[in-house]
Short mmCIF file of C-alpha atoms in Angstrom, two decimals:
data_model
loop_
_atom_site.label_atom_id
_atom_site.label_comp_id
_atom_site.label_asym_id
_atom_site.label_seq_id
_atom_site.Cartn_x
_atom_site.Cartn_y
_atom_site.Cartn_z
CA UNK A 1367 -57.74 6.81 -25.92
CA UNK A 1368 -59.42 8.23 -28.99
CA UNK A 1369 -60.40 5.18 -31.04
CA UNK A 1370 -60.25 7.33 -34.18
CA UNK A 1371 -56.53 7.97 -33.64
CA UNK A 1372 -54.51 6.46 -36.52
CA UNK A 1373 -52.79 3.23 -35.52
CA UNK A 1374 -49.15 2.61 -36.47
CA UNK A 1375 -48.53 0.00 -39.10
CA UNK A 1376 -47.49 -3.41 -37.76
CA UNK A 1377 -43.78 -4.15 -37.64
CA UNK A 1378 -42.77 -7.76 -38.36
CA UNK A 1379 -39.31 -9.12 -37.58
CA UNK A 1380 -38.32 -12.09 -39.76
CA UNK A 1381 -35.47 -14.45 -38.90
CA UNK A 1382 -34.51 -17.16 -41.45
CA UNK A 1383 -31.95 -19.92 -41.06
CA UNK A 1384 -28.86 -18.75 -43.02
CA UNK A 1385 -29.20 -20.96 -46.11
CA UNK A 1386 -30.61 -20.04 -49.50
CA UNK A 1387 -33.50 -22.53 -49.36
CA UNK A 1388 -34.67 -20.89 -46.14
CA UNK A 1389 -33.94 -17.26 -46.99
CA UNK A 1390 -35.73 -17.29 -50.34
CA UNK A 1391 -39.32 -17.99 -49.20
CA UNK A 1392 -39.00 -15.86 -46.07
CA UNK A 1393 -37.68 -12.89 -48.05
CA UNK A 1394 -40.53 -13.30 -50.52
CA UNK A 1395 -42.94 -13.11 -47.58
CA UNK A 1396 -41.17 -9.99 -46.30
CA UNK A 1397 -41.59 -8.33 -49.69
CA UNK A 1398 -45.27 -9.30 -49.80
CA UNK A 1399 -45.83 -7.74 -46.37
CA UNK A 1400 -44.26 -4.49 -47.53
CA UNK A 1401 -45.91 -4.33 -50.93
CA UNK A 1402 -49.40 -5.58 -50.08
CA UNK A 1403 -49.93 -4.71 -46.41
CA UNK A 1404 -47.64 -1.69 -45.91
CA UNK A 1405 -46.06 -3.44 -42.95
CA UNK A 1406 -42.71 -2.41 -41.61
CA UNK A 1407 -40.38 -5.42 -41.86
CA UNK A 1408 -36.98 -6.01 -40.33
CA UNK A 1409 -35.26 -8.97 -41.96
CA UNK A 1410 -32.50 -10.39 -39.78
CA UNK A 1411 -29.71 -12.30 -41.53
CA UNK A 1412 -26.37 -13.49 -40.30
CA UNK A 1413 -23.49 -11.16 -41.19
CA UNK A 1414 -22.31 -13.60 -43.87
CA UNK A 1415 -25.64 -13.86 -45.74
CA UNK A 1416 -26.35 -10.16 -45.15
CA UNK A 1417 -23.20 -9.28 -47.09
CA UNK A 1418 -23.96 -11.73 -49.91
CA UNK A 1419 -27.49 -10.39 -50.43
CA UNK A 1420 -26.36 -6.78 -50.45
CA UNK A 1421 -23.79 -7.54 -53.14
CA UNK A 1422 -26.45 -8.99 -55.44
CA UNK A 1423 -29.45 -6.67 -55.17
CA UNK A 1424 -29.94 -3.33 -56.86
CA UNK A 1425 -30.16 -1.30 -53.67
CA UNK A 1426 -31.73 1.78 -55.28
CA UNK A 1427 -34.51 -0.15 -57.01
CA UNK A 1428 -35.05 -2.38 -54.02
CA UNK A 1429 -35.46 0.57 -51.66
CA UNK A 1430 -37.86 2.24 -54.07
CA UNK A 1431 -40.10 -0.82 -54.27
CA UNK A 1432 -39.83 -1.84 -50.61
CA UNK A 1433 -39.24 1.34 -48.57
CA UNK A 1434 -40.49 -0.32 -45.37
CA UNK A 1435 -38.13 -3.30 -45.54
CA UNK A 1436 -34.75 -3.09 -43.89
CA UNK A 1437 -32.03 -5.55 -43.00
CA UNK A 1438 -30.23 -6.24 -39.74
CA UNK A 1439 -27.48 -8.76 -39.07
CA UNK A 1440 -26.36 -10.99 -36.23
CA UNK A 1441 -23.32 -13.29 -35.91
CA UNK A 1442 -23.53 -17.00 -36.73
CA UNK A 1443 -20.66 -17.96 -34.44
CA UNK A 1444 -18.40 -19.20 -37.26
CA UNK A 1445 -15.02 -17.73 -38.26
CA UNK A 1446 -14.97 -15.60 -41.43
CA UNK A 1447 -13.06 -18.21 -43.44
CA UNK A 1448 -15.60 -20.98 -42.79
CA UNK A 1449 -17.18 -22.11 -46.13
CA UNK A 1450 -20.75 -22.34 -44.75
CA UNK A 1451 -21.65 -24.80 -47.50
CA UNK A 1452 -21.71 -28.52 -48.24
CA UNK A 1453 -21.56 -30.84 -45.22
CA UNK A 1454 -20.00 -28.05 -43.15
CA UNK A 1455 -23.19 -26.00 -43.25
CA UNK A 1456 -24.33 -28.19 -40.34
CA UNK A 1457 -21.75 -26.47 -38.12
CA UNK A 1458 -24.14 -23.52 -37.89
CA UNK A 1459 -26.59 -25.70 -35.95
CA UNK A 1460 -24.23 -25.66 -33.01
CA UNK A 1461 -22.64 -22.22 -33.29
CA UNK A 1462 -25.81 -20.13 -33.52
CA UNK A 1463 -26.29 -20.41 -29.82
CA UNK A 1464 -25.63 -17.99 -27.00
CA UNK A 1465 -24.01 -15.17 -29.00
CA UNK A 1466 -26.62 -15.20 -31.80
CA UNK A 1467 -29.44 -15.31 -29.29
CA UNK A 1468 -28.02 -12.39 -27.31
CA UNK A 1469 -27.45 -10.29 -30.44
CA UNK A 1470 -30.94 -11.06 -31.75
CA UNK A 1471 -32.36 -9.85 -28.45
CA UNK A 1472 -30.25 -6.70 -28.78
CA UNK A 1473 -31.72 -6.08 -32.25
CA UNK A 1474 -35.26 -6.40 -30.90
CA UNK A 1475 -34.71 -4.14 -27.91
CA UNK A 1476 -33.05 -1.62 -30.21
CA UNK A 1477 -36.12 -1.65 -32.44
CA UNK A 1478 -38.29 -0.93 -29.39
CA UNK A 1479 -36.25 2.13 -28.56
CA UNK A 1480 -36.06 3.80 -32.00
CA UNK A 1481 -38.80 6.25 -32.91
CA UNK A 1482 -38.93 6.01 -36.70
CA UNK A 1483 -40.92 2.75 -36.82
CA UNK A 1484 -43.39 1.18 -34.45
CA UNK A 1485 -42.04 -1.46 -32.01
CA UNK A 1486 -42.04 -5.10 -33.23
CA UNK A 1487 -45.56 -6.48 -33.50
CA UNK A 1488 -44.49 -10.09 -33.96
CA UNK A 1489 -41.58 -12.31 -34.90
CA UNK A 1490 -41.68 -14.83 -37.74
CA UNK A 1491 -38.87 -17.27 -37.04
CA UNK A 1492 -37.52 -20.17 -39.05
CA UNK A 1493 -38.59 -23.53 -37.65
CA UNK A 1494 -35.00 -24.46 -36.83
CA UNK A 1495 -34.16 -21.18 -35.08
CA UNK A 1496 -35.91 -21.86 -31.78
CA UNK A 1497 -33.73 -19.42 -29.85
CA UNK A 1498 -35.96 -16.77 -31.44
CA UNK A 1499 -38.93 -18.28 -29.61
CA UNK A 1500 -36.97 -18.03 -26.34
CA UNK A 1501 -36.27 -14.35 -27.01
CA UNK A 1502 -39.86 -13.66 -28.06
CA UNK A 1503 -41.14 -15.16 -24.83
CA UNK A 1504 -38.67 -13.09 -22.79
CA UNK A 1505 -39.82 -9.89 -24.51
CA UNK A 1506 -43.52 -10.83 -24.62
CA UNK A 1507 -43.67 -10.57 -28.40
CA UNK A 1508 -45.96 -12.95 -30.31
CA UNK A 1509 -44.04 -15.43 -32.45
CA UNK A 1510 -45.04 -17.42 -35.55
CA UNK A 1511 -42.91 -20.27 -36.83
CA UNK A 1512 -42.18 -20.65 -40.55
CA UNK A 1513 -41.11 -24.15 -41.58
CA UNK A 1514 -39.51 -24.03 -44.99
CA UNK A 1515 -40.20 -27.73 -45.56
CA UNK A 1516 -43.52 -28.88 -46.97
CA UNK A 1517 -46.37 -30.12 -44.78
CA UNK A 1518 -45.51 -33.78 -45.34
CA UNK A 1519 -41.93 -33.52 -44.13
CA UNK A 1520 -42.89 -31.22 -41.27
CA UNK A 1521 -45.41 -33.83 -40.09
CA UNK A 1522 -42.81 -36.59 -40.40
CA UNK A 1523 -40.29 -34.67 -38.27
CA UNK A 1524 -42.82 -34.61 -35.45
CA UNK A 1525 -42.66 -38.42 -35.47
CA UNK A 1526 -38.89 -38.91 -35.38
CA UNK A 1527 -38.88 -39.55 -31.65
CA UNK A 1528 -41.57 -42.19 -32.16
CA UNK A 1529 -39.51 -43.78 -34.95
CA UNK A 1530 -36.63 -44.11 -32.51
CA UNK A 1531 -38.88 -45.62 -29.84
CA UNK A 1532 -40.29 -48.09 -32.38
CA UNK A 1533 -36.76 -49.17 -33.31
CA UNK A 1534 -37.17 -47.99 -36.90
CA UNK A 1535 -34.25 -45.57 -36.75
CA UNK A 1536 -31.38 -45.01 -36.84
CA UNK A 1537 -30.16 -47.45 -39.50
CA UNK A 1538 -27.22 -47.79 -41.85
CA UNK A 1539 -27.39 -46.99 -45.54
CA UNK A 1540 -27.29 -50.66 -46.57
CA UNK A 1541 -29.82 -52.04 -44.05
CA UNK A 1542 -32.92 -53.29 -45.91
CA UNK A 1543 -33.59 -49.85 -47.37
CA UNK A 1544 -36.92 -50.87 -48.91
CA UNK A 1545 -38.39 -51.94 -45.59
CA UNK A 1546 -41.82 -50.24 -45.17
CA UNK A 1547 -42.31 -47.60 -42.46
CA UNK A 1548 -45.90 -47.93 -41.25
CA UNK A 1549 -45.99 -46.04 -37.95
CA UNK A 1550 -46.49 -42.47 -39.24
CA UNK A 1551 -50.19 -41.57 -39.48
CA UNK A 1552 -51.15 -40.67 -43.02
CA UNK A 1553 -48.08 -42.33 -44.54
CA UNK A 1554 -48.72 -45.95 -43.61
CA UNK A 1555 -48.34 -47.27 -47.17
CA UNK A 1556 -46.06 -44.62 -48.66
CA UNK A 1557 -42.65 -44.58 -46.99
CA UNK A 1558 -39.70 -46.94 -46.96
CA UNK A 1559 -36.51 -46.59 -44.96
CA UNK A 1560 -34.77 -44.93 -47.90
CA UNK A 1561 -37.53 -42.29 -48.01
CA UNK A 1562 -36.94 -41.01 -44.48
CA UNK A 1563 -34.91 -37.82 -43.92
CA UNK A 1564 -31.16 -38.19 -44.23
CA UNK A 1565 -30.66 -37.70 -40.48
CA UNK A 1566 -32.34 -41.10 -39.94
CA UNK A 1567 -29.26 -42.76 -41.47
CA UNK A 1568 -27.00 -41.69 -38.63
CA UNK A 1569 -25.41 -44.41 -36.51
CA UNK A 1570 -26.57 -43.27 -33.08
CA UNK A 1571 -29.99 -42.07 -31.89
CA UNK A 1572 -28.14 -39.65 -29.61
CA UNK A 1573 -26.26 -38.06 -32.49
CA UNK A 1574 -26.28 -34.28 -31.92
CA UNK A 1575 -27.69 -33.55 -35.39
CA UNK A 1576 -30.62 -35.92 -34.91
CA UNK A 1577 -31.27 -34.54 -31.44
CA UNK A 1578 -31.03 -30.97 -32.78
CA UNK A 1579 -33.92 -31.61 -35.17
CA UNK A 1580 -35.99 -33.32 -32.49
CA UNK A 1581 -35.50 -30.36 -30.14
CA UNK A 1582 -36.16 -27.73 -32.79
CA UNK A 1583 -39.30 -29.47 -34.04
CA UNK A 1584 -40.71 -29.76 -30.54
CA UNK A 1585 -40.00 -26.07 -29.86
CA UNK A 1586 -42.08 -25.03 -32.88
CA UNK A 1587 -45.31 -25.88 -31.02
CA UNK A 1588 -44.61 -23.02 -28.60
CA UNK A 1589 -45.33 -20.59 -31.44
CA UNK A 1590 -48.81 -19.17 -31.94
CA UNK A 1591 -49.09 -20.36 -35.55
CA UNK A 1592 -47.31 -22.14 -38.39
CA UNK A 1593 -46.55 -20.81 -41.87
CA UNK A 1594 -45.87 -23.25 -44.72
CA UNK A 1595 -44.77 -22.58 -48.29
CA UNK A 1596 -47.23 -25.04 -49.80
CA UNK A 1597 -50.83 -24.97 -51.01
CA UNK A 1598 -53.88 -26.67 -49.60
CA UNK A 1599 -54.82 -28.62 -52.70
CA UNK A 1600 -51.45 -30.41 -52.78
CA UNK A 1601 -51.21 -31.51 -49.14
CA UNK A 1602 -54.63 -31.09 -47.58
CA UNK A 1603 -54.74 -34.38 -45.56
CA UNK A 1604 -51.38 -33.74 -43.89
CA UNK A 1605 -52.10 -30.05 -43.29
CA UNK A 1606 -55.21 -31.18 -41.41
CA UNK A 1607 -53.09 -33.47 -39.24
CA UNK A 1608 -50.71 -30.63 -38.42
CA UNK A 1609 -53.80 -28.77 -37.18
CA UNK A 1610 -53.66 -31.01 -34.11
CA UNK A 1611 -50.33 -29.37 -33.19
CA UNK A 1612 -50.88 -25.73 -34.14
CA UNK A 1613 -53.90 -23.48 -33.45
CA UNK A 1614 -53.45 -21.76 -36.82
CA UNK A 1615 -51.72 -22.79 -40.04
CA UNK A 1616 -51.16 -20.45 -42.97
CA UNK A 1617 -50.39 -22.26 -46.23
CA UNK A 1618 -49.30 -19.49 -48.60
CA UNK A 1619 -47.32 -21.18 -51.36
CA UNK A 1620 -45.95 -21.23 -53.91
CA UNK A 1621 -44.62 -17.99 -52.43
CA UNK A 1622 -42.65 -16.95 -55.51
CA UNK A 1623 -45.85 -17.19 -57.56
CA UNK A 1624 -47.94 -15.44 -54.93
CA UNK A 1625 -45.43 -12.61 -54.90
CA UNK A 1626 -45.60 -12.20 -58.68
CA UNK A 1627 -49.40 -12.38 -58.71
CA UNK A 1628 -49.71 -9.65 -56.09
CA UNK A 1629 -46.86 -7.33 -57.05
CA UNK A 1630 -47.16 -5.00 -60.02
CA UNK A 1631 -44.85 -2.51 -61.72
CA UNK A 1632 -41.60 -4.24 -60.92
CA UNK A 1633 -38.85 -6.07 -62.81
CA UNK A 1634 -36.81 -9.03 -61.61
CA UNK A 1635 -33.93 -6.69 -60.76
CA UNK A 1636 -36.15 -4.58 -58.51
CA UNK A 1637 -36.81 -7.38 -56.03
CA UNK A 1638 -34.67 -10.11 -54.50
CA UNK A 1639 -35.33 -13.79 -55.01
CA UNK A 1640 -33.09 -14.67 -52.10
CA UNK A 1641 -30.25 -15.96 -54.27
CA UNK A 1642 -26.87 -15.88 -52.57
CA UNK A 1643 -25.04 -16.45 -55.88
CA UNK A 1644 -24.71 -14.42 -59.05
CA UNK A 1645 -26.89 -15.88 -61.80
CA UNK A 1646 -25.54 -16.59 -65.28
CA UNK A 1647 -28.23 -15.25 -67.59
CA UNK A 1648 -26.42 -16.39 -70.75
CA UNK A 1649 -27.96 -19.85 -70.36
CA UNK A 1650 -31.31 -18.34 -71.38
CA UNK A 1651 -29.80 -17.40 -74.74
CA UNK A 1652 -28.56 -20.99 -75.14
CA UNK A 1653 -32.06 -22.26 -74.31
CA UNK A 1654 -33.49 -19.99 -77.01
CA UNK A 1655 -31.60 -22.05 -79.58
CA UNK A 1656 -33.03 -25.40 -78.42
CA UNK A 1657 -36.23 -27.16 -79.62
CA UNK A 1658 -39.34 -26.92 -77.47
CA UNK A 1659 -39.45 -29.26 -74.43
CA UNK A 1660 -36.18 -30.90 -75.45
CA UNK A 1661 -33.79 -29.86 -72.66
CA UNK A 1662 -33.19 -31.61 -69.34
CA UNK A 1663 -32.24 -29.00 -66.71
CA UNK A 1664 -29.87 -30.28 -64.01
CA UNK A 1665 -29.25 -28.60 -60.67
CA UNK A 1666 -28.48 -30.01 -57.24
CA UNK A 1667 -29.18 -26.82 -55.33
CA UNK A 1668 -26.98 -24.71 -53.11
CA UNK A 1669 -25.87 -27.26 -50.48
CA UNK A 1670 -25.69 -30.83 -51.87
CA UNK A 1671 -22.28 -32.14 -52.97
CA UNK A 1672 -20.93 -34.76 -55.38
CA UNK A 1673 -17.82 -36.88 -55.47
CA UNK A 1674 -15.71 -36.87 -58.62
CA UNK A 1675 -17.02 -40.32 -59.54
CA UNK A 1676 -20.65 -39.25 -59.07
CA UNK A 1677 -20.15 -36.19 -61.23
CA UNK A 1678 -18.65 -38.29 -64.03
CA UNK A 1679 -21.48 -40.84 -63.82
CA UNK A 1680 -24.08 -38.08 -64.14
CA UNK A 1681 -22.10 -36.55 -66.99
CA UNK A 1682 -21.85 -39.79 -68.94
CA UNK A 1683 -25.53 -40.52 -68.34
CA UNK A 1684 -26.56 -37.10 -69.63
CA UNK A 1685 -24.38 -37.28 -72.73
CA UNK A 1686 -25.43 -40.87 -73.46
CA UNK A 1687 -29.12 -39.94 -73.20
CA UNK A 1688 -28.63 -37.83 -76.32
CA UNK A 1689 -30.86 -35.11 -74.85
CA UNK A 1690 -29.75 -31.46 -74.69
CA UNK A 1691 -28.88 -30.55 -71.10
CA UNK A 1692 -28.35 -27.39 -69.07
CA UNK A 1693 -26.30 -28.23 -66.00
CA UNK A 1694 -25.51 -26.05 -62.98
CA UNK A 1695 -22.08 -26.97 -61.63
CA UNK A 1696 -21.67 -24.42 -58.88
CA UNK A 1697 -18.59 -23.61 -56.88
CA UNK A 1698 -18.46 -26.06 -53.97
CA UNK A 1699 -20.47 -28.80 -55.69
CA UNK A 1700 -17.51 -31.19 -55.60
CA UNK A 1701 -16.29 -32.58 -52.29
CA UNK A 1702 -12.88 -31.75 -50.83
CA UNK A 1703 -10.05 -33.33 -52.81
CA UNK A 1704 -12.32 -34.00 -55.80
CA UNK A 1705 -12.44 -30.38 -56.91
CA UNK A 1706 -10.23 -30.98 -59.96
CA UNK A 1707 -11.82 -33.22 -62.60
CA UNK A 1708 -10.11 -34.11 -65.86
CA UNK A 1709 -12.86 -34.25 -68.44
CA UNK A 1710 -12.72 -37.29 -70.73
CA UNK A 1711 -12.62 -36.32 -74.40
CA UNK A 1712 -15.95 -37.96 -75.21
CA UNK A 1713 -17.68 -35.86 -72.54
CA UNK A 1714 -16.14 -32.67 -73.85
CA UNK A 1715 -17.38 -33.49 -77.34
CA UNK A 1716 -20.83 -34.50 -76.10
CA UNK A 1717 -21.17 -31.33 -74.03
CA UNK A 1718 -20.03 -29.10 -76.88
CA UNK A 1719 -22.63 -30.68 -79.14
CA UNK A 1720 -25.63 -30.73 -76.82
CA UNK A 1721 -24.83 -29.28 -73.41
CA UNK A 1722 -24.47 -26.02 -71.54
CA UNK A 1723 -22.76 -25.77 -68.15
CA UNK A 1724 -23.06 -22.70 -65.88
CA UNK A 1725 -22.04 -21.82 -62.33
CA UNK A 1726 -25.56 -20.73 -61.31
CA UNK A 1727 -28.80 -20.30 -63.22
CA UNK A 1728 -31.92 -18.13 -62.88
CA UNK A 1729 -33.95 -21.22 -62.04
CA UNK A 1730 -37.47 -19.80 -62.16
CA UNK A 1731 -36.86 -18.40 -65.64
CA UNK A 1732 -35.19 -21.64 -66.76
CA UNK A 1733 -38.10 -23.81 -65.63
CA UNK A 1734 -40.63 -21.66 -67.47
CA UNK A 1735 -38.58 -21.51 -70.68
CA UNK A 1736 -40.28 -23.23 -73.63
CA UNK A 1737 -37.17 -25.37 -74.33
CA UNK A 1738 -37.09 -27.09 -70.93
CA UNK A 1739 -38.88 -30.41 -70.71
CA UNK A 1740 -37.52 -31.98 -67.52
CA UNK A 1741 -35.65 -31.26 -64.29
CA UNK A 1742 -33.01 -33.49 -62.70
CA UNK A 1743 -33.10 -32.14 -59.16
CA UNK A 1744 -31.88 -32.65 -55.61
CA UNK A 1745 -35.53 -32.38 -54.53
CA UNK A 1746 -35.17 -29.37 -52.28
CA UNK A 1747 -38.63 -28.00 -51.51
CA UNK A 1748 -38.21 -24.67 -53.32
CA UNK A 1749 -37.03 -26.46 -56.48
CA UNK A 1750 -39.82 -29.03 -56.23
CA UNK A 1751 -42.49 -26.36 -55.84
CA UNK A 1752 -41.06 -24.26 -58.68
CA UNK A 1753 -41.07 -27.32 -60.93
CA UNK A 1754 -44.68 -28.22 -60.07
CA UNK A 1755 -45.81 -24.66 -60.73
CA UNK A 1756 -44.00 -24.58 -64.08
CA UNK A 1757 -45.45 -27.95 -65.07
CA UNK A 1758 -42.00 -29.53 -65.49
CA UNK A 1759 -41.66 -33.23 -64.51
CA UNK A 1760 -38.73 -34.24 -62.31
CA UNK A 1761 -36.06 -36.86 -61.82
CA UNK A 1762 -35.23 -36.79 -58.12
CA UNK A 1763 -31.80 -37.47 -56.65
CA UNK A 1764 -32.12 -36.39 -53.00
CA UNK A 1765 -29.25 -36.08 -50.54
CA UNK A 1766 -30.14 -34.06 -47.44
CA UNK A 1767 -32.79 -33.16 -44.90
CA UNK A 1768 -36.31 -33.17 -46.40
CA UNK A 1769 -35.22 -34.16 -49.89
CA UNK A 1770 -35.77 -37.91 -49.48
CA UNK A 1771 -39.37 -37.32 -48.37
CA UNK A 1772 -39.99 -34.83 -51.18
CA UNK A 1773 -38.74 -37.23 -53.84
CA UNK A 1774 -41.05 -40.01 -52.62
CA UNK A 1775 -44.02 -37.66 -52.70
CA UNK A 1776 -43.05 -36.53 -56.20
CA UNK A 1777 -42.95 -40.05 -57.58
CA UNK A 1778 -45.60 -41.96 -55.60
CA UNK A 1779 -48.02 -39.46 -54.05
CA UNK A 1780 -48.29 -36.67 -56.61
CA UNK A 1781 -46.90 -38.72 -59.52
CA UNK A 1782 -45.14 -35.75 -61.11
CA UNK A 1783 -41.72 -37.34 -61.59
CA UNK A 1784 -39.35 -40.26 -61.10
CA UNK A 1785 -37.36 -41.13 -57.96
CA UNK A 1786 -33.70 -42.06 -58.49
CA UNK A 1787 -32.57 -41.81 -54.86
CA UNK A 1788 -29.43 -43.67 -53.79
CA UNK A 1789 -28.37 -44.47 -57.37
CA UNK A 1790 -26.50 -42.42 -59.97
CA UNK A 1791 -24.60 -44.84 -62.23
CA UNK A 1792 -24.49 -43.71 -65.83
CA UNK A 1793 -26.88 -46.36 -67.13
CA UNK A 1794 -29.51 -45.42 -64.53
CA UNK A 1795 -29.13 -41.71 -65.30
CA UNK A 1796 -29.46 -42.35 -69.04
CA UNK A 1797 -32.51 -44.57 -68.54
CA UNK A 1798 -34.21 -42.10 -66.21
CA UNK A 1799 -33.65 -39.16 -68.58
CA UNK A 1800 -35.01 -41.12 -71.52
CA UNK A 1801 -38.04 -42.26 -69.50
CA UNK A 1802 -38.83 -38.73 -68.37
CA UNK A 1803 -38.39 -37.16 -71.78
CA UNK A 1804 -39.91 -40.00 -73.81
CA UNK A 1805 -41.11 -43.29 -72.32
CA UNK A 1806 -43.25 -42.26 -69.35
CA UNK A 1807 -43.70 -38.65 -70.34
CA UNK A 1808 -47.36 -38.70 -71.37
CA UNK A 1809 -48.46 -40.31 -68.09
CA UNK A 1810 -46.42 -37.95 -65.91
CA UNK A 1811 -47.40 -34.85 -67.89
CA UNK A 1812 -51.10 -35.48 -67.27
CA UNK A 1813 -50.49 -35.50 -63.53
CA UNK A 1814 -48.18 -32.52 -63.37
CA UNK A 1815 -50.48 -30.44 -65.58
CA UNK A 1816 -53.24 -30.87 -63.01
CA UNK A 1817 -50.98 -30.02 -60.09
CA UNK A 1818 -49.56 -27.04 -61.93
CA UNK A 1819 -53.05 -25.67 -62.53
CA UNK A 1820 -53.93 -26.07 -58.84
CA UNK A 1821 -50.73 -24.25 -57.86
CA UNK A 1822 -51.49 -21.40 -60.26
CA UNK A 1823 -55.09 -21.15 -59.09
CA UNK A 1824 -54.07 -21.09 -55.41
CA UNK A 1825 -52.27 -17.75 -55.80
CA UNK A 1826 -54.96 -16.02 -57.83
CA UNK A 1827 -57.50 -13.74 -56.15
CA UNK A 1828 -59.88 -16.01 -54.26
CA UNK A 1829 -57.41 -18.92 -54.32
CA UNK A 1830 -56.45 -20.77 -51.15
CA UNK A 1831 -52.96 -19.30 -50.72
CA UNK A 1832 -54.14 -15.83 -51.70
CA UNK A 1833 -56.84 -15.94 -49.02
CA UNK A 1834 -54.52 -17.46 -46.42
CA UNK A 1835 -52.07 -14.59 -46.89
CA UNK A 1836 -54.95 -12.18 -46.29
CA UNK A 1837 -55.79 -14.04 -43.07
CA UNK A 1838 -52.17 -13.88 -41.94
CA UNK A 1839 -52.02 -10.13 -42.61
CA UNK A 1840 -55.31 -9.58 -40.78
CA UNK A 1841 -54.18 -11.63 -37.79
CA UNK A 1842 -50.90 -9.73 -37.53
CA UNK A 1843 -52.81 -6.44 -37.58
CA UNK A 1844 -54.90 -7.69 -34.65
CA UNK A 1845 -51.70 -8.22 -32.64
CA UNK A 1846 -51.03 -4.48 -32.38
CA UNK A 1847 -53.08 -3.93 -29.27
CA UNK A 1848 -51.17 -6.61 -27.37
CA UNK A 1849 -47.71 -5.30 -28.22
CA UNK A 1850 -47.98 -1.52 -28.17
CA UNK A 1851 -47.02 -1.08 -24.53
CA UNK A 1852 -44.01 -3.38 -24.22
CA UNK A 1853 -41.26 -1.06 -25.40
CA UNK A 1854 -39.73 -1.04 -21.94
CA UNK A 1855 -39.33 -4.81 -21.85
CA UNK A 1856 -35.75 -5.90 -22.36
CA UNK A 1857 -34.28 -3.09 -20.29
CA UNK A 1858 -35.47 -4.62 -17.08
#
C-alpha cells in the first residue's frame, strides 16, 4: 500500500446510558471530536431520548457546526407510555438487554456496510452499558469505557463486593449511619455508612440493582481505557489508584468548559448541552434584578424526587432564610400521589417577595450569573463540577447513585460546600442556607476559589484536561490500522 495515500478520518461510535446526566458529558465529547479532530461520530441514543434531543436542538445550526456528527437510535425495551424518570428510571437497567444489544449490533454492522463514512474505529460506551463491550468484542472493534461518575465514586464501586464480604453492606437507613467505613483504600478516614452510594441501603446483598452495578463495574475492566469527566488536580490520588485497573485513563473534565475553550464561532443555540427539557430563560432576567451573590439557586436534577412534605420543608426553609432563591421545580419532581400541593399563604407571599420558580433552568448560565451566591443541589456529578468551575459553594442533599459520595467529597475532602444528606426539615434548610451565604462563607469561598482556578486552568491550552483530550484523539487515530479490514465482521 502507498503510505502516502490519505487515510480516512476515524469514526467513533458513542453509546450513553439514556439519562441526562450521562448524555450531557458524552455528547460534549462527541462535539469536541467533530470540532477539534474532524472525526466522524455516530451518537447512539434510545428512541425516547433521540426524540427529545431532536425536539430541542436547532437542527440547521447544529448540522452546520457539526457536519460529521449524526444520531442513531435503538430501543430501550420499555413501552412508550413509561415515564423513564424518578424511581422508575431503574427499570431501564433490566430492559436494555437482548433487544437493545441486538439492535446496537445492527447499527454497527450497518455502519460497516455504508460507503459515505469510514467503518467504526472504536466504541466509547457508558460504564453501565456493558452489552456494548460484548458487541465490540464480537465485532473486533476497540472499546473505551466512559464512566460519568467522578474518579472517587468509580473507585468506590470497584469495592462494593468487598464491602459485602466485610459485612459493611447492605444496611438499613437507620442503622448507625455515622459508622466509619475504613476498608476502601484511599478513603480510610473519609466515609461513613451514610456516605456510601444509595444502592448500599438495600435490604439484600442479592438485590438485582446492587448486583447490576457490581456486574457492570467489573465489565468495565474489559475495555482498553477509561474516560472520566474530572480533572487531575481535583482527584489525583484516586485517579492513580484506578490506574491499577485500567491501562489508560483520560481525565478530560470539566467537559462543558473544555468544549467552550476549544470551540469558537458558535452560540449556545448552535450546540447541544444534552438537556432533555426545555429551558426557561426568563429566570436570567429575574436574576438580573437581584443583588450580587445574594441568590441561592435550588435544583435537584433530572431524576431525584421529593414527597409533598419534603417539598414544603424545603420551601419553608428557603423563605425563612430570607435569601432570594431561584428554584427549579420540574415536572416529575414530586412522587406519585403528591403531585398536587396546596401552597400555604405565607409561602406564596414569601415566594412573591423573594423567589422565582421555574420548570427547568439553563444551569450553566445560572451558576455563572453575578447574582448567584450558592447552590442547593442533589450533588449529581455534572452539577457538582459545574458549581466548582463557577466558584459557587454548595449545600448538598443527595438521593441517588453517586450523589452521597459526591456530597461527602464536597464537604470534607474539597471543602467547597456543606453536606445536608438525610435531613431536610425547615430549620435545617434555613440554617444551612444562612451558613452558606453568611456564617461559613468566607472559609468555603477560599477553598472553592482555588478549586475553580484549577478547573479553569485544566481546560486551557497546556492544561491537564486539554492535553489528555489530545492524547485521547491521538490514540484513537492510531486505532485505524487495526480496524480498517473488519467490515465483513458481523455478516459471518
